[in-house]
Amino acid sequence: MGLFSFFDKELAIDLGTANTIIMYNDKVVVDEPSIVAIKRDTQQIMAVGKRAMMMHGKTHENIKTIRPLRDGVIADFQAAEYMLREMIKMINFRNSLFPPALKMVICIPSGITEVEERAVKDSAEQAGAKEVRLIHEPMAAAIGIGIDVLEPMGNMIVDIGGGTSEIAVIALGGIVTNKSIRIAGDDFTDEIMEYMRKEHNLNVGERTAELIKIEVGSAIMELDNPPEDYAVHGRDMLTGIPKEVSVNYKEIAHCLDKSVSKIEAAVLNTLETTPPELSADIYRTGIYLTGGGALLRGLDKRLHEKTQLPIHVAEDPLRAVARGTGIALKNFNDFPFLIK
């Protein structure tokens, strides 16, 4: 233990397209939407996270809101650096007279390129990290839901985030076969916006579409406990006047069908390329669903009908990846799957 290791602070970061979660001392200390609000003329940061999300879609010409990540990767390098730095400032480091030396483990999509990997590392270093390791999202999700990933046993993870859906078969501390598709929560939101325009002549914003997804989102037409119809407010495209429309879960299930089918196809494709011994394991253990998309009503039922395998939805699917990243952080130099 070095003389200055007392000043080291270790952070596990789930840098997501929709939300960023930071863990410190095994606790979630930051859980904020991945968005920043910036003044156009001075480039000064006005808000980060929840406060910036409240401004999203409501700004005037001198303020812009930026989502620095798209499809699971950094699309705006400077905004990502701003966001990380501001979110780290939200953490209350006790006894810190000096700026702490930060050690970070950040999770990344499994289909990421080396250039995109480098961008994540550079953003973290610019935001004050002394040492950075990366971990693939499905691996972090598996660790987060309590699977012993070092065992010679096959486990299949389907992690549906905001920007990407990660499907992976994990055994012996590595990803044996995987598929990363850029169809996820953001696409669900876009499809709901499109549907409201076409079917109801109603223009709704991203935040409203997100609320529709949460309140009445469904992957199947027949639910055992259907949610109540949801009143949506937006702008009438014919008259330009604000109006209210009521939507039910069956409409949303119909509009999300195309995206959910693509996720199903990716799951089947991954199963097809899985070695037979691991397929035998998956028949027994089933498929684990994590990420915000796992909360979509009826998705587990639909995947079960398609694959005839047991489907397990994680207890807290939104934080499974962050928890796994936190466990990997404790084994900073030991786990074989941490990317240097």
Tab-separated table of C-alpha atoms in Angstrom:
chain	number	residue	atom	x	y	z
A	1	MET	CA	0.000	0.000	0.000
A	2	GLY	CA	1.607	3.247	-1.132
A	3	LEU	CA	1.913	6.379	0.947
A	4	PHE	CA	-0.636	8.205	-1.205
A	5	SER	CA	-3.117	5.346	-1.614
A	6	PHE	CA	-5.126	6.962	1.198
A	7	PHE	CA	-6.011	9.689	-1.302
A	8	ASP	CA	-7.121	7.160	-3.947
A	9	LYS	CA	-10.862	7.045	-4.518
A	10	GLU	CA	-12.314	4.128	-6.442
A	11	LEU	CA	-15.378	4.661	-8.631
A	12	ALA	CA	-17.439	2.162	-10.616
A	13	ILE	CA	-19.251	3.898	-13.478
A	14	ASP	CA	-22.082	2.642	-15.644
A	15	LEU	CA	-21.803	5.227	-18.409
A	16	GLY	CA	-25.142	4.646	-20.101
A	17	THR	CA	-26.860	6.273	-23.067
A	18	ALA	CA	-29.914	7.085	-20.930
A	19	ASN	CA	-28.555	7.128	-17.354
A	20	THR	CA	-25.160	7.308	-15.668
A	21	ILE	CA	-24.745	5.490	-12.353
A	22	ILE	CA	-21.655	5.951	-10.166
A	23	MET	CA	-20.840	3.663	-7.242
A	24	TYR	CA	-18.442	4.599	-4.438
A	25	ASN	CA	-17.817	2.463	-1.342
A	26	ASP	CA	-20.388	-0.112	-2.573
A	27	LYS	CA	-23.128	2.528	-2.616
A	28	VAL	CA	-24.873	4.227	-5.531
A	29	VAL	CA	-23.854	7.868	-5.039
A	30	VAL	CA	-24.949	9.258	-8.423
A	31	ASP	CA	-27.894	8.087	-10.516
A	32	GLU	CA	-28.651	10.765	-13.102
A	33	PRO	CA	-29.831	10.992	-16.722
A	34	SER	CA	-26.891	11.229	-19.178
A	35	ILE	CA	-27.554	14.771	-20.347
A	36	VAL	CA	-25.980	18.227	-20.017
A	37	ALA	CA	-27.378	21.727	-20.618
A	38	ILE	CA	-24.885	24.247	-22.016
A	39	LYS	CA	-25.035	27.962	-22.880
A	40	ARG	CA	-24.295	28.323	-26.585
A	41	ASP	CA	-22.476	31.674	-26.412
A	42	THR	CA	-20.122	31.009	-23.460
A	43	GLN	CA	-20.075	27.165	-23.532
A	44	GLN	CA	-20.761	27.357	-19.784
A	45	ILE	CA	-22.449	24.332	-18.176
A	46	MET	CA	-25.867	25.224	-16.801
A	47	ALA	CA	-27.033	21.852	-15.524
A	48	VAL	CA	-26.227	18.146	-15.560
A	49	GLY	CA	-28.440	15.110	-15.002
A	50	LYS	CA	-31.992	15.539	-13.656
A	51	ARG	CA	-31.915	19.347	-13.859
A	52	ALA	CA	-30.734	19.242	-17.474
A	53	MET	CA	-33.401	16.630	-18.281
A	54	MET	CA	-36.085	18.997	-16.969
A	55	MET	CA	-34.840	21.554	-19.533
A	56	HIS	CA	-34.764	19.018	-22.402
A	57	GLY	CA	-37.123	20.069	-25.180
A	58	LYS	CA	-37.935	23.370	-23.436
A	59	THR	CA	-34.858	25.477	-24.173
A	60	HIS	CA	-34.524	28.813	-25.974
A	61	GLU	CA	-31.881	29.488	-28.624
A	62	ASN	CA	-29.041	30.313	-26.185
A	63	ILE	CA	-29.323	27.017	-24.278
A	64	LYS	CA	-28.810	23.568	-25.763
A	65	THR	CA	-29.219	20.194	-24.126
A	66	ILE	CA	-26.816	17.478	-25.241
A	67	ARG	CA	-26.949	13.745	-24.699
A	68	PRO	CA	-23.227	12.941	-25.031
A	69	LEU	CA	-23.777	9.216	-25.643
A	70	ARG	CA	-25.561	7.676	-28.594
A	71	ASP	CA	-25.995	3.936	-29.154
A	72	GLY	CA	-23.850	3.199	-26.110
A	73	VAL	CA	-20.809	5.146	-27.342
A	74	ILE	CA	-19.558	8.705	-26.915
A	75	ALA	CA	-20.943	10.935	-29.652
A	76	ASP	CA	-19.853	14.286	-28.141
A	77	PHE	CA	-16.444	13.986	-26.509
A	78	GLN	CA	-16.395	17.389	-24.774
A	79	ALA	CA	-19.944	17.090	-23.420
A	80	ALA	CA	-19.134	13.603	-22.069
A	81	GLU	CA	-16.092	14.978	-20.270
A	82	TYR	CA	-18.150	17.891	-18.812
A	83	MET	CA	-20.849	15.470	-17.687
A	84	LEU	CA	-18.451	13.039	-16.013
A	85	ARG	CA	-16.583	15.832	-14.249
A	86	GLU	CA	-19.793	17.422	-12.921
A	87	MET	CA	-21.203	14.079	-11.784
A	88	ILE	CA	-17.989	13.252	-9.931
A	89	LYS	CA	-18.322	16.628	-8.166
A	90	MET	CA	-21.722	15.473	-6.850
A	91	ILE	CA	-19.961	12.816	-4.757
A	92	ASN	CA	-19.172	13.837	-1.200
A	93	PHE	CA	-15.594	12.592	-0.655
A	94	ARG	CA	-15.063	12.893	3.084
A	95	ASN	CA	-11.699	14.098	4.431
A	96	SER	CA	-10.651	15.298	0.995
A	97	LEU	CA	-8.440	18.351	1.367
A	98	PHE	CA	-6.819	17.625	-1.973
A	99	PRO	CA	-8.443	16.542	-5.244
A	100	PRO	CA	-8.618	12.738	-4.961
A	101	ALA	CA	-6.713	10.438	-7.311
A	102	LEU	CA	-9.485	8.514	-9.036
A	103	LYS	CA	-9.364	4.854	-10.019
A	104	MET	CA	-12.257	3.942	-12.287
A	105	VAL	CA	-13.873	0.888	-13.815
A	106	ILE	CA	-16.270	1.883	-16.613
A	107	CYS	CA	-18.560	-0.477	-18.480
A	108	ILE	CA	-18.794	-0.411	-22.271
A	109	PRO	CA	-20.889	-2.247	-24.906
A	110	SER	CA	-19.370	-5.523	-26.096
A	111	GLY	CA	-19.593	-4.484	-29.765
A	112	ILE	CA	-17.509	-1.334	-29.278
A	113	THR	CA	-14.551	-0.516	-31.565
A	114	GLU	CA	-11.034	0.307	-30.332
A	115	VAL	CA	-11.505	3.965	-31.265
A	116	GLU	CA	-14.747	4.166	-29.245
A	117	GLU	CA	-13.005	2.384	-26.351
A	118	ARG	CA	-10.228	4.972	-26.467
A	119	ALA	CA	-12.791	7.798	-26.390
A	120	VAL	CA	-14.287	6.439	-23.141
A	121	LYS	CA	-10.833	6.183	-21.550
A	122	ASP	CA	-9.808	9.670	-22.698
A	123	SER	CA	-13.039	11.203	-21.375
A	124	ALA	CA	-12.477	9.571	-17.983
A	125	GLU	CA	-8.843	10.738	-17.869
A	126	GLN	CA	-9.848	14.296	-18.805
A	127	ALA	CA	-12.440	14.185	-16.014
A	128	GLY	CA	-9.691	13.405	-13.477
A	129	ALA	CA	-9.091	9.633	-13.552
A	130	LYS	CA	-5.586	8.460	-12.732
A	131	GLU	CA	-6.222	4.839	-13.721
A	132	VAL	CA	-9.041	3.478	-15.900
A	133	ARG	CA	-10.136	-0.081	-16.670
A	134	LEU	CA	-13.065	-1.111	-18.832
A	135	ILE	CA	-15.528	-3.978	-18.545
A	136	HIS	CA	-18.057	-5.225	-21.082
A	137	GLU	CA	-21.685	-4.573	-20.115
A	138	PRO	CA	-23.018	-8.175	-20.312
A	139	MET	CA	-20.120	-9.333	-18.120
A	140	ALA	CA	-20.826	-6.580	-15.562
A	141	ALA	CA	-24.555	-7.434	-15.662
A	142	ALA	CA	-23.824	-11.132	-15.009
A	143	ILE	CA	-21.596	-10.296	-12.025
A	144	GLY	CA	-24.197	-7.791	-10.777
A	145	ILE	CA	-26.998	-10.365	-10.603
A	146	GLY	CA	-24.817	-12.815	-8.670
A	147	ILE	CA	-23.628	-15.230	-11.361
A	148	ASP	CA	-20.199	-16.788	-10.765
A	149	VAL	CA	-18.737	-15.922	-14.160
A	150	LEU	CA	-15.466	-17.803	-13.530
A	151	GLU	CA	-17.220	-21.207	-13.346
A	152	PRO	CA	-17.211	-23.591	-16.360
A	153	MET	CA	-20.969	-23.082	-16.708
A	154	GLY	CA	-22.711	-21.259	-19.559
A	155	ASN	CA	-24.997	-18.339	-18.718
A	156	MET	CA	-26.868	-16.161	-21.182
A	157	ILE	CA	-27.387	-12.461	-20.472
A	158	VAL	CA	-29.678	-10.112	-22.408
A	159	ASP	CA	-28.934	-6.538	-21.312
A	160	ILE	CA	-31.324	-4.012	-22.917
A	161	GLY	CA	-30.068	-0.505	-22.214
A	162	GLY	CA	-30.867	2.897	-23.672
A	163	GLY	CA	-28.655	2.724	-26.770
A	164	THR	CA	-27.707	-0.925	-27.247
A	165	SER	CA	-29.010	-4.401	-26.495
A	166	GLU	CA	-26.200	-6.750	-25.485
A	167	ILE	CA	-26.721	-10.480	-25.795
A	168	ALA	CA	-23.873	-12.664	-24.555
A	169	VAL	CA	-23.082	-16.198	-23.450
A	170	ILE	CA	-20.546	-16.148	-20.625
A	171	ALA	CA	-18.361	-18.955	-19.248
A	172	LEU	CA	-14.944	-19.229	-17.551
A	173	GLY	CA	-14.614	-15.471	-17.051
A	174	GLY	CA	-15.045	-14.605	-20.725
A	175	ILE	CA	-17.651	-13.884	-23.378
A	176	VAL	CA	-17.898	-16.969	-25.603
A	177	THR	CA	-20.398	-15.635	-28.107
A	178	ASN	CA	-22.114	-12.281	-28.235
A	179	LYS	CA	-24.217	-9.923	-30.296
A	180	SER	CA	-24.504	-6.189	-29.745
A	181	ILE	CA	-27.363	-4.500	-31.603
A	182	ARG	CA	-28.204	-0.809	-31.645
A	183	ILE	CA	-31.888	-1.387	-30.938
A	184	ALA	CA	-32.870	-0.533	-27.364
A	185	GLY	CA	-34.804	1.873	-25.130
A	186	ASP	CA	-34.140	4.958	-27.278
A	187	ASP	CA	-35.585	3.176	-30.325
A	188	PHE	CA	-38.698	2.270	-28.326
A	189	THR	CA	-39.084	5.979	-27.471
A	190	ASP	CA	-38.598	7.043	-31.119
A	191	GLU	CA	-41.178	4.503	-32.291
A	192	ILE	CA	-43.733	5.802	-29.764
A	193	MET	CA	-43.158	9.397	-30.996
A	194	GLU	CA	-43.633	8.227	-34.607
A	195	TYR	CA	-46.764	6.244	-33.698
A	196	MET	CA	-48.361	9.221	-31.897
A	197	ARG	CA	-47.728	11.368	-34.992
A	198	LYS	CA	-49.154	8.856	-37.475
A	199	GLU	CA	-52.092	7.437	-35.533
A	200	HIS	CA	-53.188	10.355	-33.352
A	201	ASN	CA	-51.834	13.393	-35.283
A	202	LEU	CA	-50.156	14.358	-32.023
A	203	ASN	CA	-46.656	15.790	-31.778
A	204	VAL	CA	-45.017	14.673	-28.519
A	205	GLY	CA	-41.500	15.232	-27.186
A	206	GLU	CA	-38.901	12.708	-26.101
A	207	ARG	CA	-39.734	13.039	-22.392
A	208	THR	CA	-43.454	12.455	-23.003
A	209	ALA	CA	-42.727	9.398	-25.185
A	210	GLU	CA	-40.486	8.056	-22.397
A	211	LEU	CA	-43.365	8.471	-19.911
A	212	ILE	CA	-45.758	6.629	-22.267
A	213	LYS	CA	-43.226	3.768	-22.439
A	214	ILE	CA	-42.996	3.604	-18.625
A	215	GLU	CA	-46.745	3.931	-17.967
A	216	VAL	CA	-48.254	1.727	-20.705
A	217	GLY	CA	-45.292	0.129	-22.509
A	218	SER	CA	-45.762	-3.552	-23.370
A	219	ALA	CA	-44.175	-6.225	-25.564
A	220	ILE	CA	-47.320	-8.358	-25.865
A	221	MET	CA	-51.006	-7.741	-26.642
A	222	GLU	CA	-52.433	-9.764	-23.736
A	223	LEU	CA	-51.236	-8.863	-20.232
A	224	ASP	CA	-52.435	-10.496	-16.989
A	225	ASN	CA	-52.370	-7.170	-15.090
A	226	PRO	CA	-52.857	-4.504	-17.769
A	227	PRO	CA	-52.023	-0.885	-16.863
A	228	GLU	CA	-54.720	1.767	-17.058
A	229	ASP	CA	-54.992	3.911	-20.183
A	230	TYR	CA	-52.629	6.879	-20.125
A	231	ALA	CA	-53.577	10.483	-20.979
A	232	VAL	CA	-50.984	12.006	-23.333
A	233	HIS	CA	-50.637	15.745	-23.909
A	234	GLY	CA	-49.039	17.212	-27.001
A	235	ARG	CA	-49.566	19.476	-30.005
A	236	ASP	CA	-52.257	18.658	-32.546
A	237	MET	CA	-50.497	18.487	-35.933
A	238	LEU	CA	-53.558	19.709	-37.844
A	239	THR	CA	-54.624	22.688	-35.707
A	240	GLY	CA	-51.391	23.401	-33.821
A	241	ILE	CA	-53.401	23.559	-30.576
A	242	PRO	CA	-52.393	21.509	-27.485
A	243	LYS	CA	-54.694	18.528	-26.901
A	244	GLU	CA	-55.060	15.309	-24.899
A	245	VAL	CA	-55.238	11.774	-26.256
A	246	SER	CA	-55.721	8.535	-24.311
A	247	VAL	CA	-53.514	5.546	-25.236
A	248	ASN	CA	-53.634	1.936	-24.051
A	249	TYR	CA	-50.960	-0.735	-23.716
A	250	LYS	CA	-52.185	-2.710	-26.774
A	251	GLU	CA	-51.455	0.259	-29.051
A	252	ILE	CA	-47.936	0.566	-27.627
A	253	ALA	CA	-47.363	-3.215	-27.912
A	254	HIS	CA	-48.337	-2.944	-31.588
A	255	CYS	CA	-46.009	0.031	-32.189
A	256	LEU	CA	-43.016	-1.584	-30.405
A	257	ASP	CA	-43.449	-4.926	-32.160
A	258	LYS	CA	-40.814	-4.273	-34.854
A	259	SER	CA	-38.039	-3.349	-32.382
A	260	VAL	CA	-38.855	-6.200	-29.984
A	261	SER	CA	-38.781	-8.636	-32.947
A	262	LYS	CA	-35.232	-7.480	-33.767
A	263	ILE	CA	-34.139	-8.178	-30.173
A	264	GLU	CA	-35.791	-11.633	-30.390
A	265	ALA	CA	-33.946	-12.338	-33.658
A	266	ALA	CA	-30.620	-11.322	-32.063
A	267	VAL	CA	-31.272	-13.667	-29.106
A	268	LEU	CA	-32.026	-16.565	-31.479
A	269	ASN	CA	-28.966	-15.735	-33.576
A	270	THR	CA	-26.735	-15.826	-30.464
A	271	LEU	CA	-28.247	-19.167	-29.408
A	272	GLU	CA	-27.520	-20.574	-32.885
A	273	THR	CA	-23.815	-19.717	-32.611
A	274	THR	CA	-23.408	-21.041	-29.030
A	275	PRO	CA	-21.227	-24.178	-28.631
A	276	PRO	CA	-23.391	-27.267	-27.894
A	277	GLU	CA	-22.034	-27.874	-24.356
A	278	LEU	CA	-22.926	-24.316	-23.379
A	279	SER	CA	-26.347	-24.686	-25.042
A	280	ALA	CA	-26.976	-27.626	-22.688
A	281	ASP	CA	-26.129	-25.356	-19.719
A	282	ILE	CA	-28.427	-22.577	-20.983
A	283	TYR	CA	-31.286	-25.080	-21.316
A	284	ARG	CA	-30.962	-25.612	-17.551
A	285	THR	CA	-30.106	-22.066	-16.403
A	286	GLY	CA	-32.265	-20.082	-18.853
A	287	ILE	CA	-31.813	-16.471	-19.966
A	288	TYR	CA	-31.242	-13.515	-17.621
A	289	LEU	CA	-32.776	-10.136	-18.521
A	290	THR	CA	-31.138	-6.919	-17.256
A	291	GLY	CA	-31.143	-3.218	-18.164
A	292	GLY	CA	-34.054	-0.775	-18.330
A	293	GLY	CA	-35.598	-2.662	-21.269
A	294	ALA	CA	-36.121	-5.694	-18.990
A	295	LEU	CA	-38.877	-3.647	-17.281
A	296	LEU	CA	-40.999	-3.651	-20.466
A	297	ARG	CA	-44.200	-5.500	-19.567
A	298	GLY	CA	-44.514	-8.982	-21.078
A	299	LEU	CA	-41.015	-9.080	-22.606
A	300	ASP	CA	-40.048	-12.125	-20.504
A	301	LYS	CA	-43.239	-13.932	-21.612
A	302	ARG	CA	-42.609	-13.106	-25.265
A	303	LEU	CA	-38.982	-14.333	-25.140
A	304	HIS	CA	-40.123	-17.512	-23.356
A	305	GLU	CA	-42.659	-18.231	-26.119
A	306	LYS	CA	-39.970	-17.695	-28.764
A	307	THR	CA	-37.155	-19.714	-27.136
A	308	GLN	CA	-39.047	-22.111	-24.805
A	309	LEU	CA	-36.350	-21.360	-22.212
A	310	PRO	CA	-36.818	-20.090	-18.630
A	311	ILE	CA	-36.515	-16.270	-18.548
A	312	HIS	CA	-35.343	-14.566	-15.334
A	313	VAL	CA	-35.792	-10.804	-14.928
A	314	ALA	CA	-33.105	-9.361	-12.598
A	315	GLU	CA	-34.271	-7.984	-9.242
A	316	ASP	CA	-33.107	-4.429	-9.915
A	317	PRO	CA	-32.401	-4.558	-13.677
A	318	LEU	CA	-31.512	-0.852	-13.989
A	319	ARG	CA	-28.605	-1.146	-11.557
A	320	ALA	CA	-27.374	-4.673	-12.317
A	321	VAL	CA	-24.559	-3.409	-14.587
A	322	ALA	CA	-23.469	-0.758	-12.040
A	323	ARG	CA	-23.404	-3.334	-9.214
A	324	GLY	CA	-21.316	-5.723	-11.320
A	325	THR	CA	-18.924	-2.904	-12.220
A	326	GLY	CA	-18.580	-2.169	-8.475
A	327	ILE	CA	-17.672	-5.806	-7.733
A	328	ALA	CA	-15.149	-5.790	-10.606
A	329	LEU	CA	-13.630	-2.606	-9.128
A	330	LYS	CA	-12.795	-4.475	-5.900
A	331	ASN	CA	-10.789	-6.942	-7.992
A	332	PHE	CA	-9.114	-4.229	-10.047
A	333	ASN	CA	-5.969	-6.225	-10.818
A	334	ASP	CA	-7.298	-9.777	-10.574
A	335	PHE	CA	-10.264	-10.227	-12.849
A	336	PRO	CA	-9.178	-11.497	-16.295
A	337	PHE	CA	-12.028	-9.712	-18.073
A	338	LEU	CA	-11.089	-6.155	-17.082
A	339	ILE	CA	-9.679	-4.415	-20.163
A	340	LYS	CA	-6.553	-2.365	-19.536
